[in-house]
mmCIF file of C-alpha atoms and ligand atoms in Angstrom:
data_model
loop_
_atom_site.group_PDB
_atom_site.id
_atom_site.type_symbol
_atom_site.label_atom_id
_atom_site.label_comp_id
_atom_site.label_asym_id
_atom_site.label_seq_id
_atom_site.Cartn_x
_atom_site.Cartn_y
_atom_site.Cartn_z
ATOM 1 C CA MET A 20 -19.574 -0.542 -5.579
ATOM 2 C CA THR A 21 -18.064 2.752 -4.567
ATOM 3 C CA PHE A 22 -18.782 5.294 -7.243
ATOM 4 C CA ILE A 23 -16.118 7.963 -7.581
ATOM 5 C CA ASN A 24 -16.771 10.896 -9.848
ATOM 6 C CA TYR A 25 -13.584 12.905 -10.247
ATOM 7 C CA ALA A 26 -15.308 15.459 -12.441
ATOM 8 C CA ALA A 27 -18.081 16.265 -9.958
ATOM 9 C CA LYS A 28 -15.839 15.435 -6.964
ATOM 10 C CA GLU A 29 -18.226 12.940 -5.425
ATOM 11 C CA ILE A 30 -17.933 9.556 -3.737
ATOM 12 C CA ASN A 31 -21.063 7.448 -3.385
ATOM 13 C CA CYS A 32 -21.185 4.311 -1.254
ATOM 14 C CA LYS A 33 -23.962 1.760 -0.878
ATOM 15 C CA ILE A 34 -24.890 0.265 2.495
ATOM 16 C CA VAL A 35 -27.499 -2.494 2.745
ATOM 17 C CA TYR A 36 -29.466 -3.339 5.911
ATOM 18 C CA TYR A 37 -30.077 -7.081 5.981
ATOM 19 C CA GLY A 38 -31.841 -9.387 8.424
ATOM 20 C CA PRO A 39 -34.982 -11.404 9.147
ATOM 21 C CA GLY A 40 -38.512 -10.075 8.652
ATOM 22 C CA LEU A 41 -39.752 -7.612 11.299
ATOM 23 C CA GLY A 42 -36.251 -7.321 12.785
ATOM 24 C CA GLY A 43 -36.238 -3.520 12.539
ATOM 25 C CA LYS A 44 -34.318 -2.660 9.338
ATOM 26 C CA THR A 45 -36.862 -0.137 8.104
ATOM 27 C CA THR A 46 -37.111 1.324 11.614
ATOM 28 C CA ASN A 47 -33.325 1.930 11.609
ATOM 29 C CA LEU A 48 -33.627 3.954 8.402
ATOM 30 C CA GLN A 49 -36.641 5.856 9.690
ATOM 31 C CA HIS A 50 -34.718 6.891 12.774
ATOM 32 C CA ILE A 51 -31.717 8.013 10.723
ATOM 33 C CA TYR A 52 -34.046 9.999 8.485
ATOM 34 C CA ASN A 53 -35.759 11.667 11.439
ATOM 35 C CA LYS A 54 -32.514 12.630 13.147
ATOM 36 C CA THR A 55 -30.603 13.921 10.121
ATOM 37 C CA ALA A 56 -30.704 17.602 9.182
ATOM 38 C CA PRO A 57 -32.931 18.145 6.114
ATOM 39 C CA ASP A 58 -30.046 19.533 4.059
ATOM 40 C CA ARG A 59 -28.026 16.357 4.642
ATOM 41 C CA ARG A 60 -30.617 13.823 3.557
ATOM 42 C CA GLY A 61 -32.746 13.133 0.517
ATOM 43 C CA LYS A 62 -36.232 11.730 0.404
ATOM 44 C CA MET A 63 -36.768 8.325 2.002
ATOM 45 C CA ILE A 64 -38.454 5.956 -0.410
ATOM 46 C CA SER A 65 -40.240 2.885 0.942
ATOM 47 C CA LEU A 66 -41.600 0.307 -1.444
ATOM 48 C CA ALA A 67 -43.822 -1.478 1.035
ATOM 49 C CA THR A 68 -46.960 -3.591 1.269
ATOM 50 C CA GLU A 69 -50.214 -2.218 2.687
ATOM 51 C CA ALA A 70 -49.183 -3.739 5.998
ATOM 52 C CA ASP A 71 -45.915 -1.765 6.008
ATOM 53 C CA ARG A 72 -43.698 -4.742 5.269
ATOM 54 C CA THR A 73 -40.855 -3.981 2.895
ATOM 55 C CA LEU A 74 -41.810 -5.269 -0.552
ATOM 56 C CA PHE A 75 -38.736 -4.343 -2.596
ATOM 57 C CA PHE A 76 -36.537 -1.875 -0.708
ATOM 58 C CA ASP A 77 -36.308 1.276 1.379
ATOM 59 C CA PHE A 78 -33.885 3.890 0.152
ATOM 60 C CA LEU A 79 -32.359 6.826 2.016
ATOM 61 C CA PRO A 80 -29.578 8.990 0.564
ATOM 62 C CA LEU A 81 -27.339 10.779 3.079
ATOM 63 C CA ASP A 82 -24.891 13.529 2.299
ATOM 64 C CA LEU A 83 -22.528 13.692 5.218
ATOM 65 C CA GLY A 84 -20.097 16.363 4.104
ATOM 66 C CA SER A 85 -16.768 16.137 2.345
ATOM 67 C CA ILE A 86 -13.476 14.319 2.626
ATOM 68 C CA ARG A 87 -10.459 15.741 0.813
ATOM 69 C CA GLY A 88 -12.762 17.947 -1.234
ATOM 70 C CA PHE A 89 -14.977 15.056 -2.293
ATOM 71 C CA THR A 90 -18.665 15.157 -1.352
ATOM 72 C CA THR A 91 -19.254 11.880 0.464
ATOM 73 C CA ARG A 92 -22.660 10.268 0.087
ATOM 74 C CA PHE A 93 -24.074 7.097 1.533
ATOM 75 C CA HIS A 94 -27.018 5.396 -0.075
ATOM 76 C CA LEU A 95 -28.789 3.266 2.509
ATOM 77 C CA TYR A 96 -31.016 0.413 1.395
ATOM 78 C CA THR A 97 -33.004 -2.198 3.299
ATOM 79 C CA VAL A 98 -33.962 -5.567 1.885
ATOM 80 C CA PRO A 99 -37.324 -7.270 2.442
ATOM 81 C CA GLY A 100 -36.680 -9.756 5.257
ATOM 82 C CA GLN A 101 -39.516 -12.170 4.587
ATOM 83 C CA VAL A 102 -38.093 -15.450 3.348
ATOM 84 C CA PHE A 103 -40.034 -15.624 0.086
ATOM 85 C CA TYR A 104 -38.652 -12.293 -1.190
ATOM 86 C CA ASP A 105 -35.233 -13.801 -1.850
ATOM 87 C CA ALA A 106 -35.111 -12.784 -5.510
ATOM 88 C CA SER A 107 -35.518 -9.126 -4.508
ATOM 89 C CA ARG A 108 -32.884 -9.398 -1.786
ATOM 90 C CA LYS A 109 -30.364 -10.619 -4.318
ATOM 91 C CA LEU A 110 -31.024 -7.664 -6.609
ATOM 92 C CA ILE A 111 -30.484 -5.136 -3.850
ATOM 93 C CA LEU A 112 -27.096 -6.572 -2.853
ATOM 94 C CA LYS A 113 -25.732 -5.701 -6.261
ATOM 95 C CA GLY A 114 -22.844 -3.272 -5.947
ATOM 96 C CA VAL A 115 -22.945 -3.193 -2.142
ATOM 97 C CA ASP A 116 -20.033 -1.657 -0.191
ATOM 98 C CA GLY A 117 -21.063 -2.515 3.350
ATOM 99 C CA ILE A 118 -23.700 -4.484 5.249
ATOM 100 C CA VAL A 119 -25.533 -3.919 8.511
ATOM 101 C CA PHE A 120 -27.151 -7.059 9.828
ATOM 102 C CA VAL A 121 -30.148 -6.262 12.059
ATOM 103 C CA ALA A 122 -30.841 -9.275 14.250
ATOM 104 C CA ASP A 123 -34.035 -9.687 16.285
ATOM 105 C CA SER A 124 -33.095 -10.312 19.931
ATOM 106 C CA GLN A 125 -36.234 -12.257 20.777
ATOM 107 C CA THR A 126 -35.373 -15.852 21.656
ATOM 108 C CA ASP A 127 -37.935 -17.295 19.280
ATOM 109 C CA ARG A 128 -36.347 -15.397 16.365
ATOM 110 C CA MET A 129 -32.842 -16.874 16.714
ATOM 111 C CA GLU A 130 -33.455 -19.494 14.068
ATOM 112 C CA ALA A 131 -34.644 -16.796 11.680
ATOM 113 C CA ASN A 132 -31.497 -14.757 12.441
ATOM 114 C CA VAL A 133 -29.197 -17.691 11.744
ATOM 115 C CA GLU A 134 -31.030 -18.564 8.555
ATOM 116 C CA SER A 135 -30.864 -14.958 7.364
ATOM 117 C CA ILE A 136 -27.094 -14.702 7.912
ATOM 118 C CA ARG A 137 -26.643 -17.912 5.951
ATOM 119 C CA ASN A 138 -28.845 -16.462 3.220
ATOM 120 C CA LEU A 139 -26.746 -13.276 3.209
ATOM 121 C CA GLU A 140 -23.570 -15.280 2.797
ATOM 122 C CA LEU A 141 -24.971 -17.189 -0.165
ATOM 123 C CA ASN A 142 -26.451 -14.150 -1.870
ATOM 124 C CA LEU A 143 -23.197 -12.238 -1.479
ATOM 125 C CA GLN A 144 -21.332 -15.129 -3.056
ATOM 126 C CA GLU A 145 -23.600 -14.952 -6.082
ATOM 127 C CA HIS A 146 -22.363 -11.397 -6.630
ATOM 128 C CA GLY A 147 -18.754 -12.442 -6.098
ATOM 129 C CA PHE A 148 -18.543 -10.915 -2.604
ATOM 130 C CA ASP A 149 -17.416 -12.595 0.583
ATOM 131 C CA LEU A 150 -18.979 -11.883 3.982
ATOM 132 C CA ALA A 151 -15.573 -12.565 5.504
ATOM 133 C CA SER A 152 -14.004 -9.563 3.790
ATOM 134 C CA ILE A 153 -16.795 -7.051 3.176
ATOM 135 C CA SER A 154 -17.422 -4.105 5.564
ATOM 136 C CA TYR A 155 -19.890 -5.436 8.094
ATOM 137 C CA ALA A 156 -21.578 -4.485 11.374
ATOM 138 C CA LEU A 157 -24.014 -6.432 13.521
ATOM 139 C CA GLN A 158 -26.911 -5.052 15.566
ATOM 140 C CA PHE A 159 -28.888 -6.897 18.236
ATOM 141 C CA ASN A 160 -32.161 -5.003 17.988
ATOM 142 C CA LYS A 161 -35.284 -5.007 20.155
ATOM 143 C CA ARG A 162 -33.347 -5.086 23.433
ATOM 144 C CA ASP A 163 -36.379 -3.461 25.138
ATOM 145 C CA LEU A 164 -38.557 -6.558 24.778
ATOM 146 C CA PRO A 165 -38.976 -9.023 27.667
ATOM 147 C CA ASN A 166 -38.217 -12.320 25.926
ATOM 148 C CA VAL A 167 -34.739 -11.539 24.595
ATOM 149 C CA MET A 168 -31.633 -13.727 24.564
ATOM 150 C CA PRO A 169 -28.621 -12.461 26.577
ATOM 151 C CA VAL A 170 -26.189 -10.430 24.481
ATOM 152 C CA ASP A 171 -23.170 -12.697 25.010
ATOM 153 C CA GLU A 172 -25.145 -15.746 23.961
ATOM 154 C CA MET A 173 -26.334 -13.957 20.829
ATOM 155 C CA TYR A 174 -22.778 -12.914 20.108
ATOM 156 C CA ARG A 175 -21.587 -16.499 20.187
ATOM 157 C CA MET A 176 -24.417 -17.574 17.946
ATOM 158 C CA LEU A 177 -24.458 -14.780 15.363
ATOM 159 C CA ASN A 178 -21.121 -12.990 15.280
ATOM 160 C CA PHE A 179 -19.389 -14.045 12.096
ATOM 161 C CA LYS A 180 -15.878 -12.576 12.148
ATOM 162 C CA ARG A 181 -15.635 -10.415 15.265
ATOM 163 C CA GLU A 182 -17.409 -7.620 13.432
ATOM 164 C CA PRO A 183 -18.366 -4.589 15.552
ATOM 165 C CA THR A 184 -21.600 -5.453 17.352
ATOM 166 C CA PHE A 185 -24.173 -3.108 18.888
ATOM 167 C CA ALA A 186 -27.227 -3.496 21.094
ATOM 168 C CA GLY A 187 -30.184 -1.611 19.636
ATOM 169 C CA ILE A 188 -33.668 -0.330 20.277
ATOM 170 C CA ALA A 189 -34.353 1.116 16.862
ATOM 171 C CA PRO A 190 -37.606 3.031 17.537
ATOM 172 C CA GLN A 191 -35.809 4.910 20.353
ATOM 173 C CA GLY A 192 -32.647 5.313 18.299
ATOM 174 C CA VAL A 193 -30.504 3.254 20.663
ATOM 175 C CA GLY A 194 -27.495 1.907 18.765
ATOM 176 C CA VAL A 195 -28.730 3.129 15.392
ATOM 177 C CA PHE A 196 -26.108 5.752 14.545
ATOM 178 C CA GLU A 197 -23.331 3.760 16.233
ATOM 179 C CA THR A 198 -24.048 0.872 13.876
ATOM 180 C CA LEU A 199 -24.183 3.075 10.789
ATOM 181 C CA LYS A 200 -20.963 4.901 11.682
ATOM 182 C CA SER A 201 -19.150 1.648 12.240
ATOM 183 C CA VAL A 202 -19.886 0.290 8.780
ATOM 184 C CA ALA A 203 -19.360 3.658 7.078
ATOM 185 C CA LYS A 204 -15.910 3.939 8.655
ATOM 186 C CA GLN A 205 -14.931 0.480 7.494
ATOM 187 C CA ILE A 206 -15.891 1.412 3.932
ATOM 188 C CA LEU A 207 -13.865 4.628 3.998
ATOM 189 C CA VAL A 208 -10.849 2.919 5.538
ATOM 190 C CA ASP A 209 -11.040 0.388 2.690
ATOM 191 C CA LEU A 210 -10.984 3.280 0.248
ATOM 192 C CA ARG A 211 -7.755 4.468 1.828
ATOM 193 C CA LYS A 212 -6.123 1.056 1.596
ATOM 194 C CA ARG A 213 -6.780 0.372 -2.023
ATOM 195 C CA MET B 26 -13.353 -10.325 -3.930
ATOM 196 C CA PRO B 27 -12.690 -6.818 -2.650
ATOM 197 C CA THR B 28 -15.111 -3.978 -3.149
ATOM 198 C CA THR B 29 -15.211 -2.750 -6.707
ATOM 199 C CA TYR B 30 -15.069 0.834 -7.790
ATOM 200 C CA VAL B 31 -16.508 2.796 -10.654
ATOM 201 C CA GLU B 32 -14.514 5.853 -11.478
ATOM 202 C CA VAL B 33 -15.477 8.638 -13.814
ATOM 203 C CA TYR B 34 -12.811 11.115 -14.842
ATOM 204 C CA GLU B 35 -13.188 14.658 -16.117
ATOM 205 C CA GLU B 36 -12.609 13.875 -19.764
ATOM 206 C CA GLU B 37 -15.122 11.042 -20.110
ATOM 207 C CA PHE B 38 -17.601 12.866 -17.906
ATOM 208 C CA GLU B 39 -17.594 15.814 -20.277
ATOM 209 C CA ARG B 40 -17.973 13.608 -23.320
ATOM 210 C CA LEU B 41 -20.873 11.766 -21.695
ATOM 211 C CA GLU B 42 -22.580 15.026 -20.791
ATOM 212 C CA GLN B 43 -22.120 16.253 -24.309
ATOM 213 C CA ALA B 44 -23.703 13.105 -25.715
ATOM 214 C CA LEU B 45 -26.628 13.530 -23.314
ATOM 215 C CA ARG B 46 -27.102 17.170 -24.259
ATOM 216 C CA ARG B 47 -27.185 16.278 -27.931
ATOM 217 C CA LEU B 48 -29.627 13.456 -27.316
ATOM 218 C CA ARG B 49 -31.884 15.753 -25.359
ATOM 219 C CA TYR B 50 -31.782 18.383 -28.100
ATOM 220 C CA ASP B 51 -32.272 15.959 -30.989
ATOM 221 C CA SER B 52 -35.145 14.149 -29.320
ATOM 222 C CA ASN B 53 -36.869 17.216 -27.892
ATOM 223 C CA ALA B 54 -36.897 15.582 -24.481
ATOM 224 C CA LYS B 55 -37.501 17.301 -21.143
ATOM 225 C CA ALA B 56 -34.569 15.666 -19.412
ATOM 226 C CA VAL B 57 -32.065 12.902 -19.956
ATOM 227 C CA PHE B 58 -30.300 10.978 -17.184
ATOM 228 C CA LEU B 59 -27.417 8.561 -17.228
ATOM 229 C CA ILE B 60 -27.526 6.247 -14.217
ATOM 230 C CA ASP B 61 -25.222 3.513 -13.053
ATOM 231 C CA LYS B 62 -26.944 0.112 -12.706
ATOM 232 C CA ASN B 63 -26.555 0.309 -8.934
ATOM 233 C CA GLY B 64 -28.645 3.454 -8.763
ATOM 234 C CA GLN B 65 -26.058 6.234 -8.711
ATOM 235 C CA GLN B 66 -26.577 9.128 -11.051
ATOM 236 C CA ILE B 67 -23.664 9.631 -13.441
ATOM 237 C CA ALA B 68 -24.885 12.710 -15.312
ATOM 238 C CA ALA B 69 -28.101 14.573 -16.082
ATOM 239 C CA VAL B 70 -29.152 17.288 -18.524
ATOM 240 C CA GLY B 71 -32.311 19.273 -19.249
ATOM 241 C CA GLU B 72 -35.054 20.346 -16.884
ATOM 242 C CA VAL B 73 -33.519 18.383 -14.033
ATOM 243 C CA GLU B 74 -34.534 20.818 -11.278
ATOM 244 C CA ASP B 75 -38.111 19.602 -11.774
ATOM 245 C CA PHE B 76 -37.181 16.157 -10.533
ATOM 246 C CA ASP B 77 -35.869 14.533 -7.369
ATOM 247 C CA THR B 78 -32.891 13.156 -9.239
ATOM 248 C CA THR B 79 -31.503 10.937 -6.465
ATOM 249 C CA SER B 80 -34.823 9.147 -6.005
ATOM 250 C CA LEU B 81 -35.246 8.919 -9.740
ATOM 251 C CA ALA B 82 -31.872 7.198 -10.111
ATOM 252 C CA SER B 83 -32.514 4.704 -7.335
ATOM 253 C CA LEU B 84 -36.019 3.768 -8.501
ATOM 254 C CA THR B 85 -34.920 3.488 -12.131
ATOM 255 C CA ALA B 86 -32.141 1.098 -11.145
ATOM 256 C CA GLY B 87 -34.608 -0.904 -9.024
ATOM 257 C CA ASN B 88 -36.990 -1.024 -11.964
ATOM 258 C CA VAL B 89 -34.279 -2.240 -14.334
ATOM 259 C CA ALA B 90 -33.004 -4.783 -11.807
ATOM 260 C CA ALA B 91 -36.500 -6.196 -11.313
ATOM 261 C CA THR B 92 -37.088 -6.327 -15.070
ATOM 262 C CA ASP B 93 -33.737 -8.054 -15.605
ATOM 263 C CA GLY B 94 -34.824 -10.604 -13.021
ATOM 264 C CA LEU B 95 -38.076 -11.145 -14.915
ATOM 265 C CA ALA B 96 -36.210 -11.552 -18.200
ATOM 266 C CA LYS B 97 -33.991 -14.264 -16.745
ATOM 267 C CA LEU B 98 -37.021 -16.073 -15.338
ATOM 268 C CA ILE B 99 -38.472 -16.485 -18.813
ATOM 269 C CA GLY B 100 -35.111 -17.263 -20.387
ATOM 270 C CA GLU B 101 -34.311 -13.885 -21.943
ATOM 271 C CA ARG B 102 -30.949 -12.234 -21.400
ATOM 272 C CA GLU B 103 -32.538 -8.820 -20.855
ATOM 273 C CA PHE B 104 -35.367 -6.597 -22.015
ATOM 274 C CA SER B 105 -33.436 -3.947 -23.830
ATOM 275 C CA VAL B 106 -36.007 -1.164 -23.585
ATOM 276 C CA LEU B 107 -38.657 -0.160 -21.043
ATOM 277 C CA PHE B 108 -41.329 2.357 -21.768
ATOM 278 C CA HIS B 109 -43.762 3.865 -19.274
ATOM 279 C CA GLU B 110 -46.565 5.959 -20.667
ATOM 280 C CA GLY B 111 -48.144 8.637 -18.536
ATOM 281 C CA GLN B 112 -50.914 11.151 -19.198
ATOM 282 C CA ARG B 113 -48.452 13.958 -19.886
ATOM 283 C CA ASP B 114 -44.936 12.675 -19.369
ATOM 284 C CA HIS B 115 -43.422 9.442 -20.557
ATOM 285 C CA ILE B 116 -40.304 7.561 -19.637
ATOM 286 C CA HIS B 117 -37.994 5.659 -21.966
ATOM 287 C CA ILE B 118 -35.379 3.444 -20.311
ATOM 288 C CA SER B 119 -32.566 1.610 -22.079
ATOM 289 C CA ILE B 120 -29.231 0.022 -21.251
ATOM 290 C CA VAL B 121 -25.939 1.492 -22.401
ATOM 291 C CA ALA B 122 -22.687 -0.453 -22.532
ATOM 292 C CA ARG B 123 -24.284 -3.184 -20.362
ATOM 293 C CA ARG B 124 -23.617 -1.234 -17.173
ATOM 294 C CA ALA B 125 -25.424 2.075 -17.366
ATOM 295 C CA ILE B 126 -29.026 3.109 -17.774
ATOM 296 C CA LEU B 127 -30.236 5.854 -20.054
ATOM 297 C CA LEU B 128 -33.458 7.488 -18.905
ATOM 298 C CA VAL B 129 -35.305 9.904 -21.185
ATOM 299 C CA ILE B 130 -38.293 11.879 -19.931
ATOM 300 C CA PHE B 131 -40.416 13.434 -22.663
ATOM 301 C CA ASP B 132 -43.873 14.841 -23.340
ATOM 302 C CA GLU B 133 -46.025 15.736 -26.372
ATOM 303 C CA ARG B 134 -43.244 17.884 -27.817
ATOM 304 C CA SER B 135 -41.570 14.608 -28.767
ATOM 305 C CA SER B 136 -42.671 11.077 -29.642
ATOM 306 C CA LEU B 137 -41.696 7.529 -28.795
ATOM 307 C CA GLY B 138 -40.462 6.954 -32.346
ATOM 308 C CA LEU B 139 -38.180 9.962 -32.273
ATOM 309 C CA VAL B 140 -36.807 9.154 -28.816
ATOM 310 C CA ARG B 141 -36.136 5.582 -29.842
ATOM 311 C CA LEU B 142 -34.256 6.663 -32.949
ATOM 312 C CA ARG B 143 -32.092 9.231 -31.172
ATOM 313 C CA VAL B 144 -31.389 6.948 -28.234
ATOM 314 C CA LYS B 145 -29.974 4.392 -30.614
ATOM 315 C CA ARG B 146 -27.468 6.862 -31.999
ATOM 316 C CA ALA B 147 -26.505 8.257 -28.607
ATOM 317 C CA SER B 148 -26.029 4.737 -27.231
ATOM 318 C CA ALA B 149 -23.477 3.875 -29.878
ATOM 319 C CA GLU B 150 -21.547 7.010 -29.013
ATOM 320 C CA MET B 151 -21.686 6.322 -25.282
ATOM 321 C CA ASP B 152 -20.629 2.694 -25.754
ATOM 322 C CA GLU B 153 -17.342 4.039 -27.026
ATOM 323 C CA ILE B 154 -16.882 6.406 -24.107
ATOM 324 C CA PHE B 155 -17.540 3.599 -21.645
ATOM 325 C CA GLU B 156 -15.057 1.407 -23.427
ATOM 326 C CA GLU B 157 -12.453 4.098 -22.929
ATOM 327 C CA MET B 158 -13.408 4.211 -19.225
ATOM 328 C CA ASN B 159 -13.030 0.440 -18.982
ATOM 329 C CA ARG B 160 -9.585 0.667 -20.472
ATOM 330 C CA LYS B 161 -8.572 3.239 -17.873
ATOM 331 C CA GLU B 162 -10.040 1.218 -15.020
ATOM 332 C CA SER B 163 -8.383 -2.013 -16.094
ATOM 333 C CA ARG B 164 -5.032 -0.322 -15.785
ATOM 334 C CA GLY B 165 -5.790 -0.503 -12.067
ATOM 335 C CA PRO B 166 -4.928 1.912 -9.281
ATOM 336 C CA GLY B 167 -1.201 1.633 -10.023
ATOM 337 C CA GLY B 168 -1.634 2.438 -13.689
ATOM 338 C CA ARG B 169 -3.691 5.526 -13.127
ATOM 339 C CA VAL B 170 -2.375 8.875 -14.186
ATOM 340 C CA GLU B 171 -3.155 10.712 -10.959
ATOM 341 C CA ALA B 172 -2.553 9.387 -7.466
ATOM 342 C CA SER B 173 -5.630 8.422 -5.493
ATOM 343 C CA PRO B 174 -6.708 11.364 -3.336
ATOM 344 C CA PHE B 175 -7.988 8.885 -0.753
ATOM 345 C CA SER B 176 -4.764 7.203 0.185
ATOM 346 C CA GLU B 177 -4.204 9.936 2.733
ATOM 347 C CA ILE B 178 -7.608 9.947 4.412
ATOM 348 C CA THR B 179 -7.080 10.215 8.164
ATOM 349 C CA ASP B 180 -9.215 8.901 10.998
ATOM 350 C CA GLU B 181 -9.997 12.543 11.800
ATOM 351 C CA ASP B 182 -11.335 13.081 8.274
ATOM 352 C CA ILE B 183 -13.667 10.159 8.747
ATOM 353 C CA ASP B 184 -14.765 11.176 12.245
ATOM 354 C CA SER B 185 -15.488 14.708 11.111
ATOM 355 C CA LEU B 186 -18.089 13.373 8.669
ATOM 356 C CA PHE B 187 -20.197 12.267 11.574
ATOM 357 C CA GLY B 188 -19.651 15.421 13.573
ATOM 358 C CA ASP B 189 -17.688 13.628 16.298
HETATM 359 N N1 LIG C 24 -40.202 -3.037 20.764
HETATM 360 C C1 LIG C 24 -39.482 -2.854 19.677
HETATM 361 N N2 LIG C 24 -40.081 -2.861 18.476
HETATM 362 C C2 LIG C 24 -39.314 -2.654 17.387
HETATM 363 C C3 LIG C 24 -37.916 -2.436 17.475
HETATM 364 N N3 LIG C 24 -37.441 -2.246 16.222
HETATM 365 C C4 LIG C 24 -38.482 -2.360 15.383
HETATM 366 N N4 LIG C 24 -39.617 -2.609 16.079
HETATM 367 C C5 LIG C 24 -40.986 -2.794 15.534
HETATM 368 O O1 LIG C 24 -40.987 -4.010 14.800
HETATM 369 C C6 LIG C 24 -41.843 -3.913 13.662
HETATM 370 C C7 LIG C 24 -41.083 -4.285 12.401
HETATM 371 O O2 LIG C 24 -40.063 -3.323 12.163
HETATM 372 P P1 LIG C 24 -39.538 -3.010 10.681
HETATM 373 O O3 LIG C 24 -38.489 -1.966 10.822
HETATM 374 O O4 LIG C 24 -40.658 -2.743 9.768
HETATM 375 O O5 LIG C 24 -38.887 -4.415 10.326
HETATM 376 P P2 LIG C 24 -38.139 -4.851 8.986
HETATM 377 O O6 LIG C 24 -36.884 -5.530 9.411
HETATM 378 O O7 LIG C 24 -38.007 -3.702 8.080
HETATM 379 O O8 LIG C 24 -39.155 -5.937 8.390
HETATM 380 P P3 LIG C 24 -39.337 -6.406 6.829
HETATM 381 O O9 LIG C 24 -39.567 -5.179 6.039
HETATM 382 O O10 LIG C 24 -40.496 -7.323 6.812
HETATM 383 O O11 LIG C 24 -38.093 -7.125 6.475
HETATM 384 C C8 LIG C 24 -42.370 -2.488 13.669
HETATM 385 O O12 LIG C 24 -43.648 -2.497 14.255
HETATM 386 C C9 LIG C 24 -41.380 -1.743 14.536
HETATM 387 O O13 LIG C 24 -41.967 -0.642 15.191
HETATM 388 C C10 LIG C 24 -37.311 -2.432 18.785
HETATM 389 O O14 LIG C 24 -36.099 -2.239 18.967
HETATM 390 N N5 LIG C 24 -38.140 -2.643 19.839
HETATM 391 MG MG1 LIG C 25 -38.624 -3.350 6.200
#
């Protein structure tokens, strides 16, 4: 839900990183945090388990500058990917403007990827959103690992609506900003069209 | 369904801030925040420099969302008030107009009873302001008084955000 404050001249948009457990959602946010100038980012909050798995969400506010005199902020969230945290995932999708799906490229995680996209579709529907029309980007993460599925095969299996798709190695930052920019642009273009 | 928008205009923003300032004064609170249920801060008054307001807004919304989830699980519509007691500072959280969250931070200069009483009055006032906002929003983009400043966003505007 884009939040436009005409009095304070601010636009706030919400982007949610979705995907199976251990796929690299939190790592994407950590990289963005590390590479963003301190005056353009807020504190990163991670509500995580002792073992560093996301328990409720990660949160990173970015302040990227202004458009037409309006300060433009993006609030990035990750969901917990582990299957049994579904109730929490639903809560975090509330009011979302755009989604990044972080898929795990390892062959043995394809089923988890497929299941997670299906889960995303259903949870979006519960909020009255449609994956077919919402701003959306796809990332094939962990391309540095040996047991990965070829990109074109993954594309056929996971691409939903010809959304922009990026190969990623999140800990090294490969593909991370490209993915974020892609979804952020779609959200802003939507703002123009309305 | 397309993306939805919340829009706050000058006039309502000022009235909301005024209501918050009065609430803060009447309840002797340190700070009062009005937060949208999705975690965006709408307005804040008081000793706000002492707090990381963005984080506060996001965590408060997460807290309310989780509590709403709990309420539904046991068959309640919502828990209308949350109270967290600290050693020095305390937090009082309530829902306004079903879509916003009122967060009051107070210490020994105030009391839970006083905060509760004043919040009730302020909520009624803010309900009205939100209703006015709803009326404006339901008129839709075409019915708005001013033209959207975003209809003319260019690709260059967007690229410049990312320093391309
Ligand atoms: N080799 C490699 N490891 C990665 C990559 N991306 C993430 N990892 C590692 O994978 C593990 C899980 O990453 P997280 O970012 O915590 O995964 P997540 O998607 O947030 O997981 P949940 O919070 O459980 O949903 C961490 O140890 C990361 O360092 C990658 O591209 N390559
Ligand atoms: Mg995580």
